[in-house]
Coordinates of C-alpha atoms and ligand atoms in Angstrom, one line a residue:
M1 CA -24.6 -2.3 18.5
A2 CA -23.5 -5.4 20.2
G3 CA -22.5 -7.0 16.9
L4 CA -21.0 -4.0 15.3
M5 CA -17.3 -4.4 15.3
T6 CA -15.8 -1.3 14.5
L7 CA -12.2 -0.5 13.8
S8 CA -11.9 1.4 17.1
R9 CA -13.5 -1.7 19.3
Y10 CA -11.4 -3.8 17.4
N11 CA -8.1 -2.3 18.2
L12 CA -8.9 -1.8 21.8
Q13 CA -9.8 -5.3 21.7
R14 CA -6.3 -6.2 20.2
K15 CA -4.7 -3.8 22.5
R16 CA -5.9 -5.8 25.5
E17 CA -4.4 -8.7 24.1
Y18 CA -0.7 -7.1 23.9
E19 CA 0.7 -7.2 27.4
G20 CA 2.2 -3.7 28.2
A21 CA 0.5 -1.9 25.3
T22 CA 0.6 1.6 25.6
G23 CA -2.1 2.3 23.3
D24 CA 0.1 4.4 21.2
F25 CA -0.3 2.2 18.3
T26 CA -4.1 2.0 18.6
L27 CA -4.0 5.5 18.5
L28 CA -1.8 5.8 15.6
I29 CA -4.2 3.5 13.5
S30 CA -7.1 5.4 14.6
H31 CA -5.4 8.7 13.3
L32 CA -4.5 7.0 9.9
A33 CA -8.2 6.0 9.6
L34 CA -9.4 9.3 10.4
A35 CA -7.3 10.9 7.7
C36 CA -8.6 8.0 5.3
K37 CA -12.3 8.6 6.1
V38 CA -11.6 12.6 5.3
V39 CA -9.6 11.3 2.0
S40 CA -12.4 9.3 1.2
R41 CA -15.0 12.3 1.4
E42 CA -12.8 14.5 -0.6
V43 CA -12.2 11.8 -3.5
A44 CA -16.2 11.3 -3.4
R45 CA -17.1 14.8 -4.0
A46 CA -13.9 15.8 -6.2
G47 CA -16.1 15.7 -9.0
L48 CA -18.2 18.3 -7.9
L49 CA -15.6 20.7 -6.6
D50 CA -12.7 22.6 -8.4
V51 CA -10.6 19.8 -6.9
L52 CA -10.1 17.8 -10.2
G53 CA -7.5 18.4 -12.6
H54 CA -4.1 19.3 -12.3
T55 CA -2.2 21.9 -10.3
G56 CA 0.4 22.2 -12.9
T57 CA 3.3 21.0 -10.6
S58 CA 5.1 17.8 -10.3
N59 CA 6.2 15.7 -7.4
V60 CA 9.5 14.0 -6.9
Q61 CA 8.8 11.0 -9.3
G62 CA 8.2 13.6 -12.1
E63 CA 4.3 12.7 -12.1
Q64 CA 2.0 15.4 -13.0
V65 CA 0.4 15.9 -9.2
T66 CA -3.5 16.4 -8.9
K67 CA -5.1 18.6 -6.3
L68 CA -6.2 15.3 -4.6
D69 CA -2.7 14.3 -4.4
V70 CA -1.7 17.4 -2.4
L71 CA -4.8 17.3 -0.5
S72 CA -4.2 13.9 0.7
N73 CA -0.4 14.3 1.3
E74 CA -0.9 17.4 3.6
L75 CA -4.0 15.6 5.4
L76 CA -2.1 12.9 6.3
I77 CA 1.0 14.8 7.5
E78 CA -1.2 17.2 9.3
V79 CA -2.8 14.2 11.2
L80 CA 0.4 12.5 12.2
N81 CA 2.1 15.7 13.1
D82 CA 0.6 16.0 16.5
L83 CA 1.2 12.4 17.5
P84 CA 3.9 12.2 19.8
M85 CA 4.6 8.8 19.2
V86 CA 5.4 9.3 15.6
A87 CA 9.1 10.7 14.9
A88 CA 9.0 11.4 10.9
V89 CA 6.8 10.4 8.2
A90 CA 8.1 9.8 4.5
S91 CA 5.8 10.6 1.5
E92 CA 6.0 9.3 -2.2
E93 CA 5.0 12.8 -2.8
D94 CA 7.9 14.5 -1.0
E95 CA 11.6 14.5 -1.8
Q96 CA 12.5 14.7 1.8
I97 CA 11.1 12.8 5.0
R98 CA 9.2 15.4 7.5
L99 CA 9.9 15.3 11.3
T100 CA 6.6 15.6 13.0
R101 CA 6.1 18.6 15.6
A102 CA 5.2 16.1 18.6
G103 CA 7.5 13.3 18.3
R104 CA 10.4 14.4 16.2
L105 CA 12.9 13.6 19.4
N106 CA 11.1 11.0 21.3
G107 CA 8.4 9.2 18.8
R108 CA 9.1 5.6 18.5
Y109 CA 7.4 5.1 14.9
L110 CA 8.1 5.9 11.5
V111 CA 5.5 6.1 8.9
C112 CA 5.7 5.9 4.9
F113 CA 2.8 6.3 2.7
D114 CA 1.7 6.9 -0.6
P115 CA -1.3 9.5 0.0
L116 CA -3.2 8.7 -3.2
D117 CA -2.0 5.7 -5.3
G118 CA -3.3 5.9 -8.9
S119 CA -3.9 9.6 -9.1
S120 CA -3.9 9.2 -12.9
N121 CA -7.1 7.8 -12.4
I122 CA -8.9 10.4 -10.5
D123 CA -10.4 12.4 -13.5
V124 CA -11.7 9.2 -14.8
N125 CA -13.5 8.0 -11.6
V126 CA -11.4 5.0 -11.3
T127 CA -10.6 3.4 -7.9
I128 CA -7.8 4.7 -6.1
G129 CA -6.2 4.2 -2.5
T130 CA -3.9 5.3 0.1
I131 CA -1.1 3.0 1.2
F132 CA 0.8 3.2 4.6
S133 CA 3.5 1.3 6.4
I134 CA 4.7 1.6 10.2
R135 CA 8.4 0.7 11.4
K136 CA 9.8 1.4 14.7
R137 CA 13.1 3.4 15.0
D138 CA 16.0 2.5 17.1
T139 CA 17.1 6.4 17.7
V140 CA 14.8 7.7 19.8
G141 CA 16.0 10.5 21.8
R142 CA 17.3 12.2 18.4
E143 CA 15.8 13.5 15.4
A144 CA 14.9 10.8 13.0
T145 CA 17.1 10.7 9.7
A146 CA 16.1 9.1 6.1
E147 CA 18.5 6.5 7.3
D148 CA 16.1 5.2 9.7
F149 CA 13.6 4.4 7.1
L150 CA 16.1 2.5 4.8
K151 CA 15.3 -0.9 6.4
A152 CA 14.2 -4.4 5.2
G153 CA 10.5 -4.6 4.9
S154 CA 10.5 -7.2 7.2
E155 CA 11.2 -4.8 9.8
Q156 CA 8.0 -3.3 9.5
I157 CA 5.6 -3.6 12.2
A158 CA 2.2 -2.8 10.4
A159 CA 1.3 -1.8 7.1
G160 CA -2.4 -1.2 5.2
Y161 CA -4.1 0.4 2.7
C162 CA -7.4 2.3 2.4
I163 CA -9.1 1.9 -1.4
Y164 CA -11.9 4.5 -2.6
G165 CA -13.9 2.5 -4.9
S166 CA -17.5 1.8 -4.7
S167 CA -16.9 1.3 -0.9
T168 CA -14.2 2.6 1.1
I169 CA -12.4 -0.2 2.8
F170 CA -9.3 0.0 5.2
V171 CA -7.2 -3.1 5.2
Y172 CA -4.3 -3.5 7.7
S173 CA -2.5 -6.2 9.3
T174 CA 0.1 -5.9 12.4
G175 CA 1.6 -9.1 11.5
D176 CA -1.4 -11.4 13.1
G177 CA -3.2 -11.9 9.8
V178 CA -5.1 -9.3 7.6
D179 CA -8.4 -7.6 8.5
G180 CA -10.6 -5.3 6.4
F181 CA -13.2 -2.7 7.7
T182 CA -15.6 -1.2 5.4
L183 CA -16.7 2.5 5.7
D184 CA -20.4 2.9 6.9
P185 CA -20.9 6.7 6.0
N186 CA -24.1 6.6 7.9
V187 CA -21.9 6.0 11.1
G188 CA -18.9 7.3 10.0
E189 CA -17.2 4.4 11.3
F190 CA -15.1 1.5 9.5
V191 CA -16.9 -1.7 10.3
L192 CA -15.3 -5.2 10.4
S193 CA -16.2 -6.5 6.9
H194 CA -13.3 -9.2 5.7
P195 CA -12.0 -10.6 8.8
D196 CA -8.7 -12.7 8.3
M197 CA -8.5 -12.4 4.9
R198 CA -6.5 -15.3 3.1
I199 CA -5.5 -15.0 -0.8
P200 CA -7.1 -18.1 -2.7
D201 CA -4.9 -20.3 -4.3
P202 CA -6.1 -20.6 -7.6
A203 CA -5.1 -17.4 -9.8
V204 CA -8.4 -16.4 -11.4
C205 CA -7.0 -13.4 -13.0
W206 CA -3.6 -11.8 -13.8
S207 CA -2.9 -7.9 -14.0
A208 CA -0.3 -6.4 -16.0
N209 CA 0.4 -3.6 -18.4
V210 CA 0.7 -5.3 -21.4
G211 CA 1.2 -1.9 -23.5
N212 CA 4.6 -2.1 -22.1
A213 CA 5.1 -6.0 -23.4
R214 CA 7.2 -4.9 -26.4
N215 CA 9.7 -4.1 -23.5
W216 CA 9.6 -7.2 -21.6
S217 CA 11.8 -9.9 -21.3
A218 CA 11.7 -13.3 -22.8
G219 CA 11.2 -15.0 -19.4
T220 CA 8.3 -12.5 -18.7
H221 CA 6.7 -13.1 -22.2
A222 CA 7.1 -16.9 -21.2
F223 CA 5.3 -16.1 -18.2
M224 CA 2.2 -14.2 -19.5
A225 CA 2.0 -17.2 -22.4
R226 CA 1.6 -19.5 -19.3
L227 CA -1.3 -17.7 -17.8
T228 CA -2.8 -17.2 -21.0
S229 CA -2.5 -21.0 -22.0
G230 CA -5.9 -22.0 -21.0
E231 CA -4.2 -25.0 -19.6
G232 CA -4.2 -26.7 -16.0
R233 CA -4.8 -24.2 -13.4
Y234 CA -5.0 -21.4 -15.9
K235 CA -8.2 -22.9 -17.5
K236 CA -10.1 -19.6 -16.6
C237 CA -7.5 -16.8 -15.7
S238 CA -8.5 -13.4 -17.1
L239 CA -6.8 -10.5 -17.6
R240 CA -7.7 -7.6 -15.2
Y241 CA -5.7 -4.4 -14.8
V242 CA -7.2 -1.0 -13.2
G243 CA -3.9 1.0 -13.5
T244 CA -4.2 1.5 -9.7
L245 CA -1.9 -0.9 -7.7
V246 CA -4.0 -1.1 -4.6
A247 CA -7.2 -1.7 -6.4
D248 CA -5.2 -4.7 -8.4
V249 CA -3.7 -6.5 -5.5
H250 CA -7.0 -5.8 -3.3
R251 CA -9.0 -7.7 -6.0
N252 CA -6.4 -10.2 -6.1
L253 CA -6.5 -10.8 -2.3
L254 CA -10.0 -11.4 -2.4
Q255 CA -10.4 -13.9 -5.6
G256 CA -6.8 -15.2 -6.0
G257 CA -4.4 -13.7 -8.8
V258 CA -1.3 -12.2 -9.7
F259 CA -0.1 -8.7 -10.3
F260 CA 3.2 -7.7 -12.1
Y261 CA 5.0 -4.8 -13.1
P262 CA 8.5 -6.3 -14.2
G263 CA 11.8 -4.4 -14.7
D264 CA 12.1 -4.4 -18.6
Q265 CA 14.4 -2.5 -21.4
K266 CA 13.0 0.6 -20.6
S267 CA 12.6 0.8 -16.9
P268 CA 15.1 -2.1 -15.5
K269 CA 14.5 -1.0 -11.9
G270 CA 10.6 -1.3 -12.3
K271 CA 8.4 1.5 -11.8
L272 CA 6.8 1.0 -8.5
R273 CA 8.1 2.4 -5.0
V274 CA 9.8 -0.1 -2.6
L275 CA 8.8 2.1 0.8
Y276 CA 5.5 3.2 -0.2
E277 CA 3.8 0.4 -2.4
A278 CA 6.0 -2.7 -2.5
H279 CA 7.1 -3.2 1.4
P280 CA 3.6 -2.6 2.8
L281 CA 1.7 -4.4 -0.1
A282 CA 4.3 -7.5 0.2
Y283 CA 3.7 -7.3 4.2
L284 CA -0.1 -7.7 3.8
V285 CA 0.2 -10.4 0.7
E286 CA 2.5 -12.4 3.0
Q287 CA 0.0 -12.1 5.9
A288 CA -2.8 -13.3 3.9
G289 CA -0.9 -16.1 2.7
G290 CA 0.5 -15.0 -0.7
K291 CA 4.0 -14.0 -1.9
A292 CA 6.0 -10.9 -3.3
S293 CA 9.2 -10.7 -5.2
D294 CA 11.2 -8.6 -7.4
G295 CA 11.4 -11.8 -9.7
V296 CA 14.5 -12.9 -7.8
R297 CA 14.5 -11.8 -4.3
R298 CA 11.6 -11.6 -1.5
I299 CA 10.4 -8.1 -1.6
L300 CA 10.6 -7.8 2.3
D301 CA 14.3 -8.7 1.8
I302 CA 14.8 -5.5 0.0
V303 CA 16.8 -2.9 2.0
P304 CA 16.2 0.4 -0.4
D305 CA 19.4 2.3 -0.8
G306 CA 17.3 5.5 -1.2
L307 CA 13.4 7.2 0.1
H308 CA 12.5 6.6 -3.5
M309 CA 14.0 3.5 -4.8
R310 CA 11.9 1.7 -7.4
T311 CA 11.5 -2.2 -7.7
P312 CA 10.3 -4.9 -10.1
L313 CA 6.9 -6.3 -8.3
I314 CA 5.4 -9.7 -8.6
I315 CA 2.7 -9.8 -5.9
G316 CA -0.1 -12.3 -5.2
S317 CA -0.9 -15.8 -5.1
G318 CA 2.3 -17.8 -4.3
A319 CA 2.3 -20.2 -7.1
E320 CA 2.3 -17.6 -9.7
V321 CA 4.9 -15.6 -7.9
D322 CA 7.4 -18.7 -7.7
L323 CA 6.2 -19.5 -11.4
Y324 CA 7.5 -16.1 -12.6
G325 CA 10.9 -16.8 -10.7
E326 CA 11.2 -19.9 -12.6
L327 CA 10.7 -18.6 -15.9
A328 CA 11.8 -15.1 -15.9
G329 CA 13.6 -14.5 -12.6
A330 CA 17.2 -14.6 -13.7
T331 CA 16.4 -12.3 -16.8
Ligands
P6P401 P1 1.2 2.1 -15.7 C1 -0.2 4.7 -10.4 O1 0.3 5.6 -11.0 C2 1.1 3.2 -10.1 O2 2.0 3.7 -9.4 C3 0.3 2.4 -9.5 O3 -1.0 2.2 -8.7 C4 -0.1 1.1 -10.5 O4 0.0 -0.1 -10.7 C5 1.0 1.8 -11.9 O5 1.6 2.8 -11.2 C6 0.5 2.2 -13.3 O6 1.6 2.0 -14.0 O7 2.5 2.4 -16.3 O8 0.8 0.9 -15.8 O9 0.4 3.3 -15.8

């Protein structure tokens, strides 16, 4: 047991390092991890239950909603509802924020999440994930509003994701580096498996939906041409695209690489959401030594104008994010 550094033990150890830590944050992270364990169980058995397929409804993004989406969303909300330190949650699946039962007046924290990112991949057994972001609010004493969430990504105090692949891995940062914990299903605990994750510099792969290339700008095409030139640092740079943002970012965090989903003629503002995808993943990648931009601005400097604001996203090894800015940023 001595060598088994579980997420709970790790959190308690970190709590001891922070003077005056009340344990609130430790409790919040452990509840998010609990929700992810349950989502992981449901994802693993989705094929066996009548949970696959679509509910026939669509979410605020207009995307077809699968039952696991609904289940994951309700599960996360239910777990956070009874935490007195959480004032409100904003979900990619819901039009409006939801005030929690226990912390709506005096909770210090706000939680944003994409409960099941990549849900179009559920029915084909491809990796999916949960993304979360934690902020503090300065309006304790009254009910939180949507405006409390509309702050720069640099104001996040923590962010993370849980990826449901061949293993279930919980990755998060509180601003002092990034650590990954792999779920041991026999113990039911997340165990430290990826301490102090740092994104490797050489970009051994790039990720983009090249099916959209006909809509891309000349600058974005120039960027892709450089990545596929086979020259210099791109001698061995392969295309890897899962279609689940968390999976592509996780691989690039481990191996080095760049993901880009640019704005284009069809979707000038891009596809990915600021609050639930870009901000939390940009926070993590920067903590791991990488970068994230919309082609012009640092993602963490973006102040969303609405809960569901979208943005172009270029994220991963810093040299490639910078190169995109040089070749395509102004376009
Ligand atoms: P496309 C999944 O729906 C998602 O939001 C991200 O996880 C993923 O990176 C992107 O959309 C995929 O979009 O247009 O390539 O299917």
